[in-house]
Structure formats: structure tokens, C-alpha cells
Tab-separated table of C-alpha atoms in Angstrom:
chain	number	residue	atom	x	y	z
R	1	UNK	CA	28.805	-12.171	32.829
R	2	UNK	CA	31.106	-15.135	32.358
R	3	UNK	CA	34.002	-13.106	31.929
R	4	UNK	CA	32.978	-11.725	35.155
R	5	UNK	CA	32.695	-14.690	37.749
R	6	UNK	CA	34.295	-14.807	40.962
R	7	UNK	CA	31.863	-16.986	43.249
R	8	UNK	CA	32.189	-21.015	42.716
R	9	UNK	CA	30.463	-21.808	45.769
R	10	UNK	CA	27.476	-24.382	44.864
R	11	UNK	CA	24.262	-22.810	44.022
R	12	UNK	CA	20.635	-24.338	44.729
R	13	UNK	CA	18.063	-23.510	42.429
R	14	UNK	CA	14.906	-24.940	42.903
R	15	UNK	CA	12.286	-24.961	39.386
R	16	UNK	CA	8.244	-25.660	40.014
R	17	UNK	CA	6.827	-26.835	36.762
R	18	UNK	CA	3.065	-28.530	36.447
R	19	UNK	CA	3.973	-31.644	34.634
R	20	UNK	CA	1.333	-33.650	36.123
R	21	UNK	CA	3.348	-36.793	35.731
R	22	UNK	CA	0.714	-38.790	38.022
R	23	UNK	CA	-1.532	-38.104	34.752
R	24	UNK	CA	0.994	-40.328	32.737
R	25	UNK	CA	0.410	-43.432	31.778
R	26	UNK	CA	4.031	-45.044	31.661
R	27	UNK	CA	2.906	-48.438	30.585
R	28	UNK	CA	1.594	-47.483	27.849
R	29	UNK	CA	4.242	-45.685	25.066
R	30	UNK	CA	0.970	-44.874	22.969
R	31	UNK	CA	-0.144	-43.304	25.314
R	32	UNK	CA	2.197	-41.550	26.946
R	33	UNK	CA	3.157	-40.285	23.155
R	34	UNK	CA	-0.635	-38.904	22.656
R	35	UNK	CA	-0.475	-37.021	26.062
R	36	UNK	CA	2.770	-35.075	25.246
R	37	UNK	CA	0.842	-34.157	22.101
R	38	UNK	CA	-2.046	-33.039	23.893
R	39	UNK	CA	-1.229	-32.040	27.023
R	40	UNK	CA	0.303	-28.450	27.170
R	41	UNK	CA	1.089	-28.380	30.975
R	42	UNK	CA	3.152	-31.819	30.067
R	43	UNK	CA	4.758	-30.580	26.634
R	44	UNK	CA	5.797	-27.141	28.085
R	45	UNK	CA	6.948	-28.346	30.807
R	46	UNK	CA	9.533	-31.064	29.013
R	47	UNK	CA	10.230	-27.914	26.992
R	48	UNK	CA	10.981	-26.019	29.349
R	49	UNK	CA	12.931	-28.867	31.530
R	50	UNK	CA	15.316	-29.129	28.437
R	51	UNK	CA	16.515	-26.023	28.233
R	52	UNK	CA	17.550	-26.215	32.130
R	53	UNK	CA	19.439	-29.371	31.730
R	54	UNK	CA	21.530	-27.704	28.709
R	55	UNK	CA	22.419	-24.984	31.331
R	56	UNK	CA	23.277	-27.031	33.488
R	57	UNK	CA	25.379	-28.620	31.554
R	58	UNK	CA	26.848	-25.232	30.340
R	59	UNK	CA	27.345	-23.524	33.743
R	60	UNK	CA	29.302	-27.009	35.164
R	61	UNK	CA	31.726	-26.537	32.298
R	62	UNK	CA	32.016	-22.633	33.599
R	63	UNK	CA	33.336	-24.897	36.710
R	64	UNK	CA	29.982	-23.834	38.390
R	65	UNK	CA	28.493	-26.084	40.965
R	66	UNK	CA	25.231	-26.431	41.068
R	67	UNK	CA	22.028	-28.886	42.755
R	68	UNK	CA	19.008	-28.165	40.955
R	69	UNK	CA	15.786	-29.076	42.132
R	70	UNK	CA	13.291	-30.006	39.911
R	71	UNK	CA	9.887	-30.531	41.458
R	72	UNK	CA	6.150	-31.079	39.815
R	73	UNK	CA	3.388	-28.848	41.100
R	74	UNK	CA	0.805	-30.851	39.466
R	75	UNK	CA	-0.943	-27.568	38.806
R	76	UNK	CA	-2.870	-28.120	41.965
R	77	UNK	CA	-2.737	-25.507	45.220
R	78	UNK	CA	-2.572	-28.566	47.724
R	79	UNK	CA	0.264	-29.570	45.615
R	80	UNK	CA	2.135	-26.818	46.361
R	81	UNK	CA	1.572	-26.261	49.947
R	82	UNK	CA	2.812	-29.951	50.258
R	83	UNK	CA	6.101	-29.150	48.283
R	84	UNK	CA	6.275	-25.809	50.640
R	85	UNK	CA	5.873	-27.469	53.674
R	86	UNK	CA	7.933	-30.077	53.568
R	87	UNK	CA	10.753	-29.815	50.821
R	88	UNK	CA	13.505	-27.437	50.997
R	89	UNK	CA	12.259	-24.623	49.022
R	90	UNK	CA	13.481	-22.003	51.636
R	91	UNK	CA	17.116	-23.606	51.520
R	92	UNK	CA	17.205	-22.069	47.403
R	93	UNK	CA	19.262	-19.145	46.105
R	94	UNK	CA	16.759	-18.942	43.406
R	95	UNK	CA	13.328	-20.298	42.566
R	96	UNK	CA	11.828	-20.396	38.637
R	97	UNK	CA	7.909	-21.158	38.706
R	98	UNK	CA	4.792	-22.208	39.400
R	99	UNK	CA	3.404	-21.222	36.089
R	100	UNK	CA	0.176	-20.260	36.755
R	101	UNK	CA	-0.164	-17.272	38.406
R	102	UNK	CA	-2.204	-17.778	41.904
R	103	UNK	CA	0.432	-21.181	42.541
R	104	UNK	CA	2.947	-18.524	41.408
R	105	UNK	CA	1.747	-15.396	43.440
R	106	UNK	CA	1.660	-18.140	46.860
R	107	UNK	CA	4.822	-19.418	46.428
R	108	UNK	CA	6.116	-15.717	46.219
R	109	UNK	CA	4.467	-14.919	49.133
R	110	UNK	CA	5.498	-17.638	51.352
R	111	UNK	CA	9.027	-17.269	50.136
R	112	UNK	CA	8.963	-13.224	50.951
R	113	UNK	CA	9.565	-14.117	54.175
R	114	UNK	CA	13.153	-15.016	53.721
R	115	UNK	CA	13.720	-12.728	51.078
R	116	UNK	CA	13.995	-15.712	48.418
R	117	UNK	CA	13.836	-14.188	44.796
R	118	UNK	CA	11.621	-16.663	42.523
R	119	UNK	CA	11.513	-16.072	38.688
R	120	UNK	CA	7.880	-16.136	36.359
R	121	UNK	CA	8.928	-17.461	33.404
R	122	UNK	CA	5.548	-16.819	31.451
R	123	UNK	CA	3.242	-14.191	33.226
R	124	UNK	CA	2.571	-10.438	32.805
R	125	UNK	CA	0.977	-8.259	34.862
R	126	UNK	CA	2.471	-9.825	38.181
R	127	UNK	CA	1.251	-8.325	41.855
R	128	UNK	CA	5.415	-7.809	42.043
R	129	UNK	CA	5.984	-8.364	45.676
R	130	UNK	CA	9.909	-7.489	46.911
R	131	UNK	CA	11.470	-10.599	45.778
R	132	UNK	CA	9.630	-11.264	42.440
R	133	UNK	CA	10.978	-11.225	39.210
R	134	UNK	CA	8.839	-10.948	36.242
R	135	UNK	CA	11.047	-11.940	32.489
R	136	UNK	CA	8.509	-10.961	30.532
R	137	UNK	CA	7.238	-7.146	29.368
R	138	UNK	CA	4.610	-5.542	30.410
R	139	UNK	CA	2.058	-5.425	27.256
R	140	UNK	CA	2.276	-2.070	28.073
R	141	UNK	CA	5.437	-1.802	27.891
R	142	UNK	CA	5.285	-3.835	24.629
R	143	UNK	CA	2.696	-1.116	23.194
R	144	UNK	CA	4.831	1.922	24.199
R	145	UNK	CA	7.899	0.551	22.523
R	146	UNK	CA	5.720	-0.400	19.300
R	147	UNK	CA	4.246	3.558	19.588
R	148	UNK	CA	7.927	4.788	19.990
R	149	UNK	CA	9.554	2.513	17.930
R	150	UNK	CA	7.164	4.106	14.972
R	151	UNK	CA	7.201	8.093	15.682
R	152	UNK	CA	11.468	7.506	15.531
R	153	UNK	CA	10.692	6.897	12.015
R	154	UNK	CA	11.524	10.001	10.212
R	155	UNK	CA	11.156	8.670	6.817
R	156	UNK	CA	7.090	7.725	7.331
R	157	UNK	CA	4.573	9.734	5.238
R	158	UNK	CA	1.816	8.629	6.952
R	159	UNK	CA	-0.031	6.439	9.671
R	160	UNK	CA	-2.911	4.618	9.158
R	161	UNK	CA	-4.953	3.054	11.927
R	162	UNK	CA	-7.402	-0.192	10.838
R	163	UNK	CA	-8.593	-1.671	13.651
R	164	UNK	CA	-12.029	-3.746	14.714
R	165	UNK	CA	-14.675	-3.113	17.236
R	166	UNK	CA	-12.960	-4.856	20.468
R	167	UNK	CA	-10.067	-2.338	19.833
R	168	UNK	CA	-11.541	0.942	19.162
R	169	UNK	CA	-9.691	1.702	22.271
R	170	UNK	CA	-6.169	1.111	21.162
R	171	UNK	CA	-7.232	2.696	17.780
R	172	UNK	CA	-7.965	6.071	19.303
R	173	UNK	CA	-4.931	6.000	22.007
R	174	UNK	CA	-3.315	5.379	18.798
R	175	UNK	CA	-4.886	8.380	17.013
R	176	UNK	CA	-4.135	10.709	19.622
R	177	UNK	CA	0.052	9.804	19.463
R	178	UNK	CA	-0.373	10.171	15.613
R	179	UNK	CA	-2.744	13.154	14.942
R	180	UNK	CA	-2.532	13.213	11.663
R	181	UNK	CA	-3.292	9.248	11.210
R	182	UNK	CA	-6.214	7.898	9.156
R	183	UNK	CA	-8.725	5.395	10.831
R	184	UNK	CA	-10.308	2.402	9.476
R	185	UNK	CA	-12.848	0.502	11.131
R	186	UNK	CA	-14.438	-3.240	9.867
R	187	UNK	CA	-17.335	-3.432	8.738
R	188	UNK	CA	-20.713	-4.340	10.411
R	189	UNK	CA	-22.812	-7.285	9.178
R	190	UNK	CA	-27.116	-5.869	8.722
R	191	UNK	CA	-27.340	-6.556	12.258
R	192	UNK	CA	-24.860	-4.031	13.347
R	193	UNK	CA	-22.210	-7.030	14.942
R	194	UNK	CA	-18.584	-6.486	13.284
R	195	UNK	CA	-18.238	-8.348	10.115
R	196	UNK	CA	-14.540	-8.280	10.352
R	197	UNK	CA	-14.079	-7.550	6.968
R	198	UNK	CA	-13.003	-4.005	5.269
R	199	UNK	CA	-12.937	-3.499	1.584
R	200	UNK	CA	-10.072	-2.479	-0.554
R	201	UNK	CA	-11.170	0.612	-1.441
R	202	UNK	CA	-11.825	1.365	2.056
R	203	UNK	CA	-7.861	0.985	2.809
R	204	UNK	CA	-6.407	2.555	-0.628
R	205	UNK	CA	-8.450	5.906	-0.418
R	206	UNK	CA	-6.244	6.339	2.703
R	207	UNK	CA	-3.151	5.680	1.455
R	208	UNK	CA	-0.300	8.148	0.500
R	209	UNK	CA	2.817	8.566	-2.170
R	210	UNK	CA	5.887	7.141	0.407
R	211	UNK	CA	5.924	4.913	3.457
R	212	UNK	CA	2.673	4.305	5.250
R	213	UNK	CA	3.128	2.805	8.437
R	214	UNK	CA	0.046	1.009	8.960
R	215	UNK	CA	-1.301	-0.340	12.649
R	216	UNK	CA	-3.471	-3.255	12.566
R	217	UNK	CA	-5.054	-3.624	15.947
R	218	UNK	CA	-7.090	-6.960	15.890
R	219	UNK	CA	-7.116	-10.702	17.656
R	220	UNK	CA	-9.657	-11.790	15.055
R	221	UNK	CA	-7.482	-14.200	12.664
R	222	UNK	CA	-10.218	-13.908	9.382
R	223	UNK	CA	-9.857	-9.914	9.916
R	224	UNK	CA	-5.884	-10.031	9.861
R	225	UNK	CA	-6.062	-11.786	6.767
R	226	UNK	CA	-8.594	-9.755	5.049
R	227	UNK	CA	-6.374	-6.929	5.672
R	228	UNK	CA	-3.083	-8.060	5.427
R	229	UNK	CA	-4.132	-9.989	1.742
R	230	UNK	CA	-5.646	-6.440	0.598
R	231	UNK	CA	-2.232	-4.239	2.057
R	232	UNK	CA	-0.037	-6.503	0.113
R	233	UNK	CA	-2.297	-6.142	-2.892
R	234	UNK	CA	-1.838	-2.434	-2.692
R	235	UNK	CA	1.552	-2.244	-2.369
R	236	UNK	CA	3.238	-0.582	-5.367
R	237	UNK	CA	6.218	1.405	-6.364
R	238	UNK	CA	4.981	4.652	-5.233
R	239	UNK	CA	3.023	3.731	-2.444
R	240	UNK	CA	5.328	1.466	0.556
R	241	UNK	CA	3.338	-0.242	3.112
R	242	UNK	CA	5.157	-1.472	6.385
R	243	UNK	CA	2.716	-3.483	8.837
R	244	UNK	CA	3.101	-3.072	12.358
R	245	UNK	CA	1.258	-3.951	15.485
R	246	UNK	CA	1.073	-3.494	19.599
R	247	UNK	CA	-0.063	-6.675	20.076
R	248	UNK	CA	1.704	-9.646	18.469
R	249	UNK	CA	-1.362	-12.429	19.368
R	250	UNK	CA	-2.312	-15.600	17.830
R	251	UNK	CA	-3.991	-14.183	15.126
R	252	UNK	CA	-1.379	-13.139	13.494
R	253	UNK	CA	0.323	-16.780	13.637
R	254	UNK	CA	-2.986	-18.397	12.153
R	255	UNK	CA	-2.142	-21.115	9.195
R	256	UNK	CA	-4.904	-18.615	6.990
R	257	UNK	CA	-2.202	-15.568	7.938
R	258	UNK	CA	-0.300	-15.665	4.483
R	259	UNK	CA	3.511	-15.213	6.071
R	260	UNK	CA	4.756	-14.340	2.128
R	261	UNK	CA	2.480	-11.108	2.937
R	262	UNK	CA	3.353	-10.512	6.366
R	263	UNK	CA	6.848	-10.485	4.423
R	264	UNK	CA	6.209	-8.470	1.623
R	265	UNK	CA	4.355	-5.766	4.026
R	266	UNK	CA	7.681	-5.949	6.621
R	267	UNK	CA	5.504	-6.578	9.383
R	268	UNK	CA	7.317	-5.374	12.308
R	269	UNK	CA	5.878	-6.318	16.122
R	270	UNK	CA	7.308	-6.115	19.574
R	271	UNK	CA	8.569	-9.301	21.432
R	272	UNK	CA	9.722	-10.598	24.534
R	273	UNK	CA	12.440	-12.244	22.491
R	274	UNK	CA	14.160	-12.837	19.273
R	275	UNK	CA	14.840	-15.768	16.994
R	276	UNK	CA	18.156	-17.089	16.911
R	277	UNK	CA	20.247	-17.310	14.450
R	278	UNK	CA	21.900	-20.282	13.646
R	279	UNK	CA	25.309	-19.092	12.794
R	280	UNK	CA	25.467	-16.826	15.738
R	281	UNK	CA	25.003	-20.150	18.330
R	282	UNK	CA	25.651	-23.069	16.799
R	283	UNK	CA	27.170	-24.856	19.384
R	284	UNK	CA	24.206	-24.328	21.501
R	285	UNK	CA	21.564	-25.494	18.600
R	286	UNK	CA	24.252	-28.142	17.964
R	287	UNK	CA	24.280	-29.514	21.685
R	288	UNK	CA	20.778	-29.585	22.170
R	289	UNK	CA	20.155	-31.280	18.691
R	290	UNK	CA	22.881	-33.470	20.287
R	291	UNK	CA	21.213	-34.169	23.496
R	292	UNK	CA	17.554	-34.196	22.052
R	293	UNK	CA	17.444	-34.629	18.596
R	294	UNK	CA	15.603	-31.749	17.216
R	295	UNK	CA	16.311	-28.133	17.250
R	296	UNK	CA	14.917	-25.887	20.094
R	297	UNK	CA	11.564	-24.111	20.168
R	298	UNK	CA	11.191	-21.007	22.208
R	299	UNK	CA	10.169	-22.802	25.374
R	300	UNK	CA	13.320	-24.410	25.531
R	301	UNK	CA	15.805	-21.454	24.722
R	302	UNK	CA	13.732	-19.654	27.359
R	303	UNK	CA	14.535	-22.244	29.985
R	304	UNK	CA	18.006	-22.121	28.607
R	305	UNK	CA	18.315	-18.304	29.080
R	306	UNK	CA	16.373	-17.634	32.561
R	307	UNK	CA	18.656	-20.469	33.928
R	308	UNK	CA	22.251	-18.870	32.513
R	309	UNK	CA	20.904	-15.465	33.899
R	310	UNK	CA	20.094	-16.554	36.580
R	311	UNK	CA	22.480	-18.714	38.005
R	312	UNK	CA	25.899	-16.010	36.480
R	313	UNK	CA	24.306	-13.483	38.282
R	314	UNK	CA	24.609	-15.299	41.458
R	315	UNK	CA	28.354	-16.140	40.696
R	316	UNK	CA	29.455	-12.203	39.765
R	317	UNK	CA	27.234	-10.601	42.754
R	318	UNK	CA	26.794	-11.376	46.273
R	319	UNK	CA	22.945	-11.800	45.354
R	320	UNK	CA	20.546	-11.340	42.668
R	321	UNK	CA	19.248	-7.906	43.669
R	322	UNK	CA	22.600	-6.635	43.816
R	323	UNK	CA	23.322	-7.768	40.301
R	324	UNK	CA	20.442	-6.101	38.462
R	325	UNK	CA	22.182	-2.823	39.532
R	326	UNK	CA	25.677	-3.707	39.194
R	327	UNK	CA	24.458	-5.219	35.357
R	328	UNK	CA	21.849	-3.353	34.239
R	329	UNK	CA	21.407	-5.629	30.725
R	330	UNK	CA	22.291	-9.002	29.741
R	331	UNK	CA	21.302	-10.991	26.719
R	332	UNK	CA	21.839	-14.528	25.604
R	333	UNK	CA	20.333	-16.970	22.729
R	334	UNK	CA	16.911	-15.737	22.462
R	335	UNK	CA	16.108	-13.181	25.844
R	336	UNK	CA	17.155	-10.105	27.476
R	337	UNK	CA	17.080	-9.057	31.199
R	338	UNK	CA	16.983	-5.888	32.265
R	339	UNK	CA	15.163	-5.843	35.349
R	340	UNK	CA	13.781	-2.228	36.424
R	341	UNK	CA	12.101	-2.505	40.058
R	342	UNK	CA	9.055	-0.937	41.236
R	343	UNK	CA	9.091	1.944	43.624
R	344	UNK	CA	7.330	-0.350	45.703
R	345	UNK	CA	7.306	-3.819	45.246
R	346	UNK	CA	9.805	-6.472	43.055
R	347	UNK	CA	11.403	-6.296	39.418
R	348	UNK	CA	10.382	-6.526	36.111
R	349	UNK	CA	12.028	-6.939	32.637
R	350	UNK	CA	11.736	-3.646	31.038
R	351	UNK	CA	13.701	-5.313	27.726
R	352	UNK	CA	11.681	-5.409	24.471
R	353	UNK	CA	12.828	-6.550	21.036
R	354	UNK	CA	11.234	-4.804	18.256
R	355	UNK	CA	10.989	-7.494	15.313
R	356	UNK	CA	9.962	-7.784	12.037
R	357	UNK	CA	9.756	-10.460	9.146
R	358	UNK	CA	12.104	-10.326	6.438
R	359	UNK	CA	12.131	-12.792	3.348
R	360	UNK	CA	10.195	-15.060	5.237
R	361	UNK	CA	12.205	-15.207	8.663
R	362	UNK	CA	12.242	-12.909	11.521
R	363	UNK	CA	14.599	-10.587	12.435
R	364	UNK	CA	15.735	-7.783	14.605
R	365	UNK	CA	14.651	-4.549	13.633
R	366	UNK	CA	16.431	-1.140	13.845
């Protein structure tokens, strides 16, 4: 869009975030040091914060003007009727918060009524009102790119489908896309409750010569490693395994989760976004190293995205609903917008990466 901009006029942009500052004890630097360790409204917050100023900064060297009002919820509803009713939320181009979703879904409300657009930077599943945006996918969405993503795979031999007892579910929506896939369920402990365990013998009768495309379906972090340390085990010359999922969780991130197998086994998910690479913006690591001293964590590039997007499309369309038809897709460091809107209702980001790890780093996939 920068190539693109033709409106300099100032731009207010108002951002909600729960830091809960009266929680802070300035006084005190131990203290305060502990609580941005500990307290995850704080610490995302900050994250978040950082990536805004760093647009900021970006967009005024674009020669766009900008006042950008940063105000802290608390993460209290009283808060945020006190910040509606008497700052100057309705005076905004563009609003980016609350983070949880009832301050959210009242701010959006309130704001409906002069057709204010306000961006979620972190929730799915949004009641999408007109003027709502919603940046992140669907997890259906996520799921039907994973499913799709998979049956464009002419070179596959075969599908396998291991999942445990909380996703029999996905296991057999799964089964009936791939109707010639194998499924594997854990095992149950004497008592009949999953064990969350299969055996190896259980996975390799199952396997075929060529590329097996296995789905693990699981949130259960001891049953993603049990499987993912026998897949890798199996892997041979004649037999290819390539891991894949519909739902990335934290399971999969677990410090038990051996990432040399989720390597070795390609494991390929669906995401919101991608990593960066470091070659392809440097000057944007570089700054923020600069400004901060570290490198940027996803937080932080997606504060540093939502604000560039949001802010150029202002500057290249008379609003923001204009520009999602006039551009369809735009991408920066880390995200992708393309906002689709509801036959009835507001917009949401119908972009998914698929992903997958590759000698220990994470990639794009095609």
C-alpha cells in the first residue's frame, strides 16, 4: 500500500490494552521486574505496545500524521465504560482492542453507532457486528485449509488418522474427507479413561511404502510426544512420514515435544502467521533491537503489522471498508489481511499460512 498513498491528513487511532498499571508497584524495580514476568495482561500488553510505537515511527517517516491514543482498560467493565464515556473514543478513525472478548464485544457495540471500525487483535469466533474486524482465522477456517492443504498433495500414499478420546470427532470428520485413511486411537488405562499412550506397533502396522501423511489430533502434550518420538522412530527410506495437524495448540510447543522430531517428521500446521526471516526485514528486526534491545516476539510484530495495515489503508481509501475491497490482500513482517465480510454482520481475516518445520526453524510451506 505505500506505493499507493494519497491521504496525509492526520489519523486518530485509539488502542485499549489491559495493562493494569494501577497493579504496578513503581517504587519498587524488583518488583515491578517480577510482575512483567508474571503478569500476562502486563507483558502482552508492553508487547504489544512496542510494536505500535515502531509503526508509528515507520508511518511518520511515510510523512503520515498520526495521534495515537493509548489507553489502559484495566481488564475491568467499569473501566471501560469510564474510558467510553468520557474520552474521545468516538472522535477515532480506528480502534485496536479490548482484548478480552465481552470488554471487546461492548466497545464494538457502543462504537456501532457511529460506524467506528475497531480491530481484535487476539480473538476467534467474534459475534462480528458491521464494524468489527476480526485478524485472526477462524479455527475453522484453520482446519479446512489444513484438510485442503493435504488432499492437494498428489504425491501422498496414504493418510493416517491417530487421534485421542477428546477428538474422536475431528478424527472421523477427518476420516470421512480421506476414505481410505487408517485410524488410531490411544489407549485406555484398566479403568477404561484414555491412557494417552499408543504403541509402536500400533502405528507401523498402518503404515505404507511412500509418503504417509499422518494427522495427529490431540491437546494432550505426553500423547504428542509418545507419538511423535515413535513416527520419527519409524521413519525409514521406504516408508516417509510428514506430520501434520488442524490444530496447532500448546501441546505441541511443550519443552517434552522433541522439536529435532517435529523436524525430522516435517511437521506442517496452519497459522495465523509466519516467522520472519531475518534477511527479508532486517531493518525492522534491526530498529526494534535498536529501540528495545532484544529481537521481537510475535506479540510485538503483530502490533507492528495490525498498526501498518491499518493505518495505510486509511491513507489509500476514503475508509477502511472501502479498502478491503479495493485491496483484497496485504501482507507485512509476520501477518496477512484479507478481510472477507459476513453476509450479515462485520469482517474477518480469511488469510491462513500453512507452515511447517524445517531443520529446526519454521517455514512457509507450499
Amino acid at each position: 500500500l505505500v506505493s499507493r498513498i494519497s491521504d496525509f491528513d492526520s489519523k486518530r487511532i485509539a488502542v485499549l490494552l489491559p495493562f493494569r498499571l494501577d497493579r504496578v508497584n513503581t517504587d519498587s524495580i524488583a518488583d515491578t521486574m517480577k510482575q512483567l514476568e508474571n503478569d500476562i495482561y502486563l507483558s502482552t500488553s508492553l508487547d504489544f505496545h512496542t510494536g505500535i510505537l515502531l509503526a508509528v515511527d515507520s508511518l511518520k517517516r511515510l510523512g503520515i500524521s498520526l495521534k495515537v491514543d493509548i489507553y489502559d482498560t484495566k481488564n475491568q467493565m467499569s473501566q471501560v465504560n469510564y474510558l467510553l464515556g468520557s474520552k474521545d473514543l468516538d472522535e477515532s478513525h480506528a480502534v485496536i482492542g479490548p482484548l478480552m472478548p465481552k470488554n471487546f464485544e461492548h466497545v464494538a457495540t457502543v462504537l456501532k453507532r457511529k460506524n467506528i471500525p475497531i480491530f481484535s487483535p487476539n480473538l476467534k469466533d467474534l459475534k462480528l457486528s458491521e464494524n468489527v474486524f476480526q485478524t485472526l482465522p477462524s479455527a475453522q477456517l484453520m482446519k479446512s485449509r489444513m484438510i485442503d492443504f493435504v488432499k492437494k498433495d498428489t504425491t501422498k500414499n496414504h493418510v493416517i488418522i491417530i487421534a485421542d478420546s477428546k477428538h474422536v470427532a475431528v478424527s472421523n470428520e477427518l476420516k470421512r474427507e480421506f476414505n481410505s485413511a487408517s485410524q488410531i486411537y490411544s489407549r485406555k488405562n484398566k479403568e477404561g479413561k484414555d491412557a494417552y499412550y499408543v504403541f509402536e506397533e500400533d502405528v507401523s502396522e498402518k503404515l505404507q511404502n511412500g509418503r504417509n501423511v499422518v494427522f495427529l489430533e490431540s491437546a494432550n502434550y505426553t500423547f504428542v510426544s509418545n507419538v511423535t518420538s515413535i513416527l520419527n522412530s519409524l521413519k525409514n527410506d521406504e516408508q516417509e512420514i510428514i506430520l501434520v495437524t488442524t490444530n496447532m495448540n500448546s501441546a505441541f510447543e511443550n519443552d517434552e515435544i522433541s522439536n529435532y522430531h517435529l523436524s525430522n517428521l516435517s511437521f506442517h500446521f496452519t497459522s495465523s502467521s509466519k516467522s520472519y526471516n531475518d534477511g527479508d526485514h532486517s531493518g525492522f528486526v534491526k530498529r526494534y533491537n535498536e529501540l528495545y534491545g532484544e529481537t521481537p516476539n510475535k506479540t510485538a510484530v503483530k502490533g507492528f503489522d495490525m498498526m501498518m495495515d491499518i493505518v495505510l489503508r486509511l491513507s489509500v481509501s476514503d475508509n477502511i471498508y472501502e479498502s478491503v475491497n479495493e485491496f483484497p490482500i496485504t501482507e507485512y513482517v509476520e501477518n496477512k489481511f484479507g478481510y472477507k465480510k459476513r453476509l450479515s454482520g462485520g469482517y474477518y481475516n480469511n488469510s491462513v499460512y500453512v507452515v511447517k518445520y524445517n531443520n529446526l526453524n519454521i517455514i512457509e510451506a507450499n
